[in-house]
């Protein structure tokens, strides 16, 4: 046997494996292998739900009136908050923790959010609906001279105005988006919520600009700030154009590499690898990627007299496995005996 081919297929998997029984006998000859075809669809998602696809939109904070410098006993907290937002309900547990239910999503991202002295950790988001949200810490305890006992309640420091911050979360469905497609999706969906939004890219600087009728808060790990070139710590004022300080990174995958476990591949950043073929996607999202090199480049098969198994990985430029969004992948390899010198 002077040559043979191996085809590996899978759905959505970027790591393909096969065992051979009986093993493929290679004998004492030197062998080499090359990629003859790679087929899949360009469905590598750049936005992944619950990963990096959430847009956080905040309203301007509503002040908690006439409370600065006060200590509000636990039994009176609900009445005080309802002056600001009538449909928030408060109960207190026997461990002095607040249980809160709200008809509007509340954001606890600001240092002057009233949720912090209520015992909720900064960064928490209290979703609307029937969910009961329990504070992370109990209410403050202080001595009441009039009651001659310790009481628990809401302590608001003097000179600091506290607020309730409401807002909206919009999760973009997992998918492969060009910036123009992403703009259309966001504008369409936010319009249903009576929220104005626009986005554009300066082609000269590759910076992204966004404008929204609400405050955009990128201070969450599942936002897509870096894709648009914004810092994960950015919070964008409403009704004005905000420009990113970095270039846009629409697709994190710049190169697709095929790594074959039994082959000696290219050097990557000075380190040996098993990558025997590499290419850059040249089709639009959703279209078929078909690589059929006119001239196959062969790489040495690592010393062995038989081939019992093989693992093929499809990786990006950083060596990470690529998510193909459930699409089928087919890879064909050609093995042949190395010609004598």
Coordinates of C-alpha atoms in Angstrom, one line a residue:
X1 CA 0.0 0.0 0.0
X2 CA 1.7 3.1 -1.2
X3 CA -1.0 5.6 -0.2
X4 CA -4.5 5.9 1.4
X5 CA -7.0 8.5 2.4
X6 CA -8.8 9.1 5.7
X7 CA -12.0 11.2 5.9
X8 CA -13.3 12.4 9.3
X9 CA -16.7 14.0 9.7
X10 CA -18.6 15.5 12.6
X11 CA -21.4 18.0 13.4
X12 CA -20.4 21.1 15.3
X13 CA -17.3 19.3 16.7
X14 CA -13.9 20.9 16.0
X15 CA -12.1 17.8 17.4
X16 CA -12.6 14.7 15.4
X17 CA -11.2 11.3 16.4
X18 CA -11.0 7.8 14.8
X19 CA -9.6 4.5 16.0
X20 CA -8.4 1.9 13.5
X21 CA -8.9 -1.8 14.1
X22 CA -7.0 -3.5 12.9
X23 CA -4.3 -0.8 12.8
X24 CA -3.2 0.6 9.4
X25 CA 0.2 -1.0 8.8
X26 CA 2.9 1.5 7.7
X27 CA 5.9 -0.8 7.8
X28 CA 9.4 0.6 8.0
X29 CA 8.8 3.3 5.3
X30 CA 8.7 7.0 5.9
X31 CA 5.2 8.4 5.4
X32 CA 3.8 11.9 5.0
X33 CA 0.3 13.3 5.0
X34 CA -1.5 16.4 3.6
X35 CA -4.9 17.9 3.6
X36 CA -6.8 17.4 0.4
X37 CA -10.2 18.9 1.4
X38 CA -12.0 20.8 4.2
X39 CA -15.7 21.5 4.0
X40 CA -18.0 23.2 6.4
X41 CA -20.1 26.4 6.7
X42 CA -18.9 29.8 8.0
X43 CA -21.2 29.7 11.1
X44 CA -18.5 30.4 13.7
X45 CA -20.5 32.6 16.2
X46 CA -19.1 35.9 17.3
X47 CA -22.0 36.4 19.7
X48 CA -22.9 33.6 22.1
X49 CA -26.0 33.9 24.3
X50 CA -25.0 34.0 28.0
X51 CA -21.4 34.5 26.8
X52 CA -21.0 37.9 25.2
X53 CA -24.3 38.8 23.7
X54 CA -26.1 40.9 26.3
X55 CA -26.8 44.6 26.0
X56 CA -27.4 46.4 29.3
X57 CA -29.5 49.6 29.0
X58 CA -30.0 51.8 32.1
X59 CA -32.4 54.6 32.9
X60 CA -31.2 57.7 34.7
X61 CA -31.3 57.0 38.4
X62 CA -34.4 58.1 40.4
X63 CA -33.4 59.7 43.7
X64 CA -34.6 58.5 47.0
X65 CA -36.0 61.7 48.3
X66 CA -35.5 63.3 51.8
X67 CA -33.5 60.4 53.2
X68 CA -29.9 61.6 53.2
X69 CA -28.3 61.2 56.7
X70 CA -31.2 59.1 58.0
X71 CA -31.5 55.7 59.6
X72 CA -34.7 54.1 58.4
X73 CA -36.0 51.2 60.5
X74 CA -36.7 47.9 58.7
X75 CA -40.5 48.2 59.0
X76 CA -40.5 51.6 57.2
X77 CA -38.2 50.8 54.3
X78 CA -40.9 49.6 51.9
X79 CA -42.9 52.8 52.4
X80 CA -39.9 55.0 51.8
X81 CA -38.9 53.1 48.6
X82 CA -42.5 53.1 47.3
X83 CA -42.3 56.9 47.2
X84 CA -39.7 56.5 44.4
X85 CA -41.1 53.3 42.8
X86 CA -44.6 52.3 43.8
X87 CA -44.4 48.7 42.6
X88 CA -41.5 47.5 44.7
X89 CA -42.2 45.3 47.7
X90 CA -40.0 44.6 50.7
X91 CA -40.1 42.0 53.4
X92 CA -37.5 41.4 56.1
X93 CA -36.3 37.9 57.2
X94 CA -35.8 36.9 60.8
X95 CA -32.0 37.2 60.0
X96 CA -32.6 40.8 59.0
X97 CA -32.0 40.3 55.3
X98 CA -34.1 42.2 52.7
X99 CA -36.4 40.2 50.3
X100 CA -37.2 42.4 47.4
X101 CA -39.7 41.9 44.5
X102 CA -39.9 44.5 41.6
X103 CA -41.9 45.1 38.5
X104 CA -38.9 46.7 36.8
X105 CA -35.4 45.3 36.5
X106 CA -33.1 47.0 39.0
X107 CA -29.4 47.6 38.4
X108 CA -26.9 47.7 41.3
X109 CA -23.9 48.9 39.4
X110 CA -23.5 52.4 40.8
X111 CA -21.8 53.2 44.1
X112 CA -24.8 55.4 45.1
X113 CA -27.4 52.7 44.4
X114 CA -29.7 52.4 47.4
X115 CA -29.5 48.6 46.9
X116 CA -26.0 48.6 48.4
X117 CA -27.0 49.7 51.9
X118 CA -30.0 47.4 51.6
X119 CA -27.5 44.6 51.6
X120 CA -27.2 43.7 47.9
X121 CA -23.7 43.3 46.5
X122 CA -22.6 45.9 43.9
X123 CA -23.0 44.5 40.4
X124 CA -26.1 42.5 41.1
X125 CA -29.1 42.8 38.8
X126 CA -32.5 42.2 40.3
X127 CA -34.8 41.0 37.5
X128 CA -38.5 42.0 37.3
X129 CA -41.4 39.7 37.8
X130 CA -42.2 37.2 40.5
X131 CA -38.6 36.4 41.5
X132 CA -37.8 37.2 45.1
X133 CA -34.3 38.6 45.5
X134 CA -32.6 38.2 48.9
X135 CA -29.9 40.6 50.0
X136 CA -26.3 39.3 50.4
X137 CA -25.8 41.0 53.8
X138 CA -28.2 41.8 56.6
X139 CA -29.4 45.3 57.3
X140 CA -27.3 47.6 59.5
X141 CA -27.8 47.5 63.3
X142 CA -27.8 50.6 65.5
X143 CA -28.7 51.5 69.0
X144 CA -32.1 53.2 69.4
X145 CA -32.1 55.5 72.5
X146 CA -35.8 55.9 72.4
X147 CA -36.5 52.2 72.3
X148 CA -33.5 51.3 74.4
X149 CA -32.5 48.4 72.2
X150 CA -30.7 47.6 68.9
X151 CA -32.7 48.0 65.8
X152 CA -32.0 47.0 62.2
X153 CA -32.6 49.3 59.2
X154 CA -31.4 51.2 56.2
X155 CA -28.5 53.6 56.9
X156 CA -28.0 56.4 54.4
X157 CA -24.9 58.5 55.0
X158 CA -25.3 62.2 55.3
X159 CA -24.5 64.3 52.2
X160 CA -24.8 61.3 49.8
X161 CA -27.8 61.1 47.5
X162 CA -28.9 57.5 46.8
X163 CA -30.9 56.3 43.7
X164 CA -32.9 53.4 42.3
X165 CA -31.6 52.5 38.9
X166 CA -34.0 50.7 36.5
X167 CA -33.1 49.3 33.1
X168 CA -33.5 46.7 30.4
X169 CA -31.4 43.7 29.3
X170 CA -31.5 42.6 25.7
X171 CA -29.9 39.2 24.8
X172 CA -28.9 38.9 21.1
X173 CA -29.4 35.4 19.8
X174 CA -26.3 33.3 19.2
X175 CA -25.1 33.8 15.7
X176 CA -22.5 35.0 13.2
X177 CA -23.0 38.7 12.7
X178 CA -21.4 41.3 10.4
X179 CA -21.6 44.8 12.0
X180 CA -24.3 45.8 9.5
X181 CA -26.4 42.8 10.5
X182 CA -25.8 43.4 14.2
X183 CA -26.9 47.0 13.8
X184 CA -30.2 46.0 12.1
X185 CA -31.0 43.4 14.7
X186 CA -30.4 45.8 17.7
X187 CA -32.3 48.7 16.1
X188 CA -35.3 46.5 15.2
X189 CA -35.6 44.8 18.7
X190 CA -35.0 48.0 20.7
X191 CA -37.5 49.9 18.7
X192 CA -40.2 47.4 20.0
X193 CA -39.2 48.6 23.5
X194 CA -39.4 52.3 22.5
X195 CA -35.6 52.6 22.7
X196 CA -33.7 54.6 20.1
X197 CA -30.4 53.1 19.0
X198 CA -27.9 53.6 16.2
X199 CA -24.4 52.3 15.5
X200 CA -21.8 53.1 12.8
X201 CA -18.1 52.4 12.0
X202 CA -15.5 54.9 10.9
X203 CA -13.8 53.0 8.1
X204 CA -10.7 55.2 8.4
X205 CA -10.1 54.5 12.1
X206 CA -12.0 51.2 12.4
X207 CA -13.6 52.7 15.6
X208 CA -17.2 52.1 16.4
X209 CA -19.7 54.8 17.4
X210 CA -23.0 54.1 19.3
X211 CA -25.9 56.3 20.3
X212 CA -28.8 55.3 22.5
X213 CA -31.7 56.9 24.3
X214 CA -30.6 55.0 27.4
X215 CA -27.3 54.6 29.2
X216 CA -25.3 51.7 27.8
X217 CA -23.5 49.8 30.5
X218 CA -20.6 47.6 29.4
X219 CA -19.5 46.7 32.9
X220 CA -20.7 43.1 32.7
X221 CA -18.7 40.0 31.7
X222 CA -21.4 38.9 29.2
X223 CA -21.6 42.2 27.2
X224 CA -20.1 42.5 23.7
X225 CA -18.0 45.6 24.5
X226 CA -14.7 44.3 23.2
X227 CA -16.3 43.2 19.9
X228 CA -17.2 46.8 19.2
X229 CA -13.8 48.1 20.5
X230 CA -15.1 49.4 23.9
X231 CA -13.6 48.8 27.3
X232 CA -15.4 46.4 29.6
X233 CA -15.4 49.2 32.2
X234 CA -17.2 51.7 29.9
X235 CA -20.6 53.2 30.7
X236 CA -22.0 55.3 27.8
X237 CA -24.1 58.4 28.4
X238 CA -27.5 58.5 26.6
X239 CA -28.5 60.6 23.6
X240 CA -24.9 61.3 22.4
X241 CA -22.4 59.6 20.1
X242 CA -19.9 57.5 22.0
X243 CA -16.8 56.2 20.2
X244 CA -14.7 53.2 21.0
X245 CA -11.0 53.7 22.0
X246 CA -10.0 50.4 20.3
X247 CA -10.6 49.1 16.8
X248 CA -13.6 46.8 16.3
X249 CA -13.0 43.0 16.6
X250 CA -16.0 41.6 14.7
X251 CA -14.6 38.1 14.4
X252 CA -12.1 36.6 16.8
X253 CA -11.2 33.8 14.4
X254 CA -8.7 35.2 11.9
X255 CA -7.2 31.9 10.7
X256 CA -8.4 28.3 10.7
X257 CA -5.8 25.7 11.3
X258 CA -6.0 21.9 10.9
X259 CA -4.0 20.0 13.5
X260 CA -3.3 16.3 12.9
X261 CA -2.1 14.3 15.9
X262 CA 0.2 11.9 14.0
X263 CA 1.9 14.6 11.9
X264 CA 4.8 16.9 12.4
X265 CA 3.3 20.3 11.6
X266 CA 4.3 23.9 11.2
X267 CA 6.1 26.0 13.9
X268 CA 3.7 28.5 15.6
X269 CA 5.3 31.4 17.4
X270 CA 8.5 29.4 17.5
X271 CA 6.9 26.3 19.0
X272 CA 6.4 23.0 17.1
X273 CA 2.8 22.0 16.4
X274 CA 0.7 19.4 14.6
X275 CA -0.9 22.0 12.2
X276 CA -0.5 20.9 8.6
X277 CA -2.8 23.3 6.9
X278 CA -4.0 26.9 7.6
X279 CA -6.4 29.2 5.8
X280 CA -8.4 32.4 6.2
X281 CA -12.2 32.3 5.7
X282 CA -13.1 34.1 2.5
X283 CA -16.9 33.7 2.5
X284 CA -19.6 35.7 4.2
X285 CA -21.3 34.2 7.3
X286 CA -23.7 31.4 6.5
X287 CA -21.9 30.4 3.3
X288 CA -20.0 27.2 2.6
X289 CA -16.3 27.0 3.2
X290 CA -14.6 24.6 0.8
X291 CA -10.8 24.3 0.8
X292 CA -9.3 22.1 -1.9
X293 CA -5.7 23.0 -2.3
X294 CA -4.4 22.8 -5.9
X295 CA -1.0 21.8 -4.5
X296 CA -1.1 19.6 -1.4
X297 CA 1.6 20.3 1.2
X298 CA 2.8 17.1 2.9
X299 CA 4.1 16.8 6.4
X300 CA 6.0 14.0 8.0
X301 CA 4.1 11.3 9.8
X302 CA 5.6 10.8 13.2
X303 CA 7.7 7.6 13.5
X304 CA 5.6 4.5 13.9
X305 CA 5.1 1.3 12.0
X306 CA 1.3 1.4 12.3
X307 CA -1.5 3.9 12.7
X308 CA -4.0 2.9 15.5
X309 CA -5.8 6.2 16.0
X310 CA -5.9 9.8 14.8
X311 CA -7.2 13.1 16.3
X312 CA -7.8 16.1 14.1
X313 CA -8.5 19.5 15.7
X314 CA -9.7 22.6 14.0
X315 CA -8.2 25.5 15.8
X316 CA -7.9 29.3 15.6
X317 CA -4.7 31.4 15.5
X318 CA -4.4 31.1 19.3
X319 CA -4.7 27.3 19.3
X320 CA -8.2 27.3 20.6
X321 CA -10.9 24.9 19.3
X322 CA -13.4 26.6 17.0
X323 CA -17.1 26.5 17.6
X324 CA -18.8 25.8 14.3
X325 CA -22.3 26.4 15.7
X326 CA -23.5 22.8 15.1
X327 CA -22.6 22.7 11.4
X328 CA -21.1 19.6 9.8
X329 CA -17.4 19.4 9.2
X330 CA -15.7 17.1 6.7
X331 CA -11.9 16.7 6.5
X332 CA -10.0 14.4 4.1
X333 CA -6.3 13.6 4.5
X334 CA -4.0 11.8 2.0
X335 CA -1.2 9.6 3.3
X336 CA 1.6 8.4 1.1
X337 CA 5.0 6.9 1.3
X338 CA 7.7 9.5 1.1
X339 CA 9.6 9.2 -2.2
X340 CA 13.2 8.1 -1.9
X341 CA 15.8 10.8 -2.2

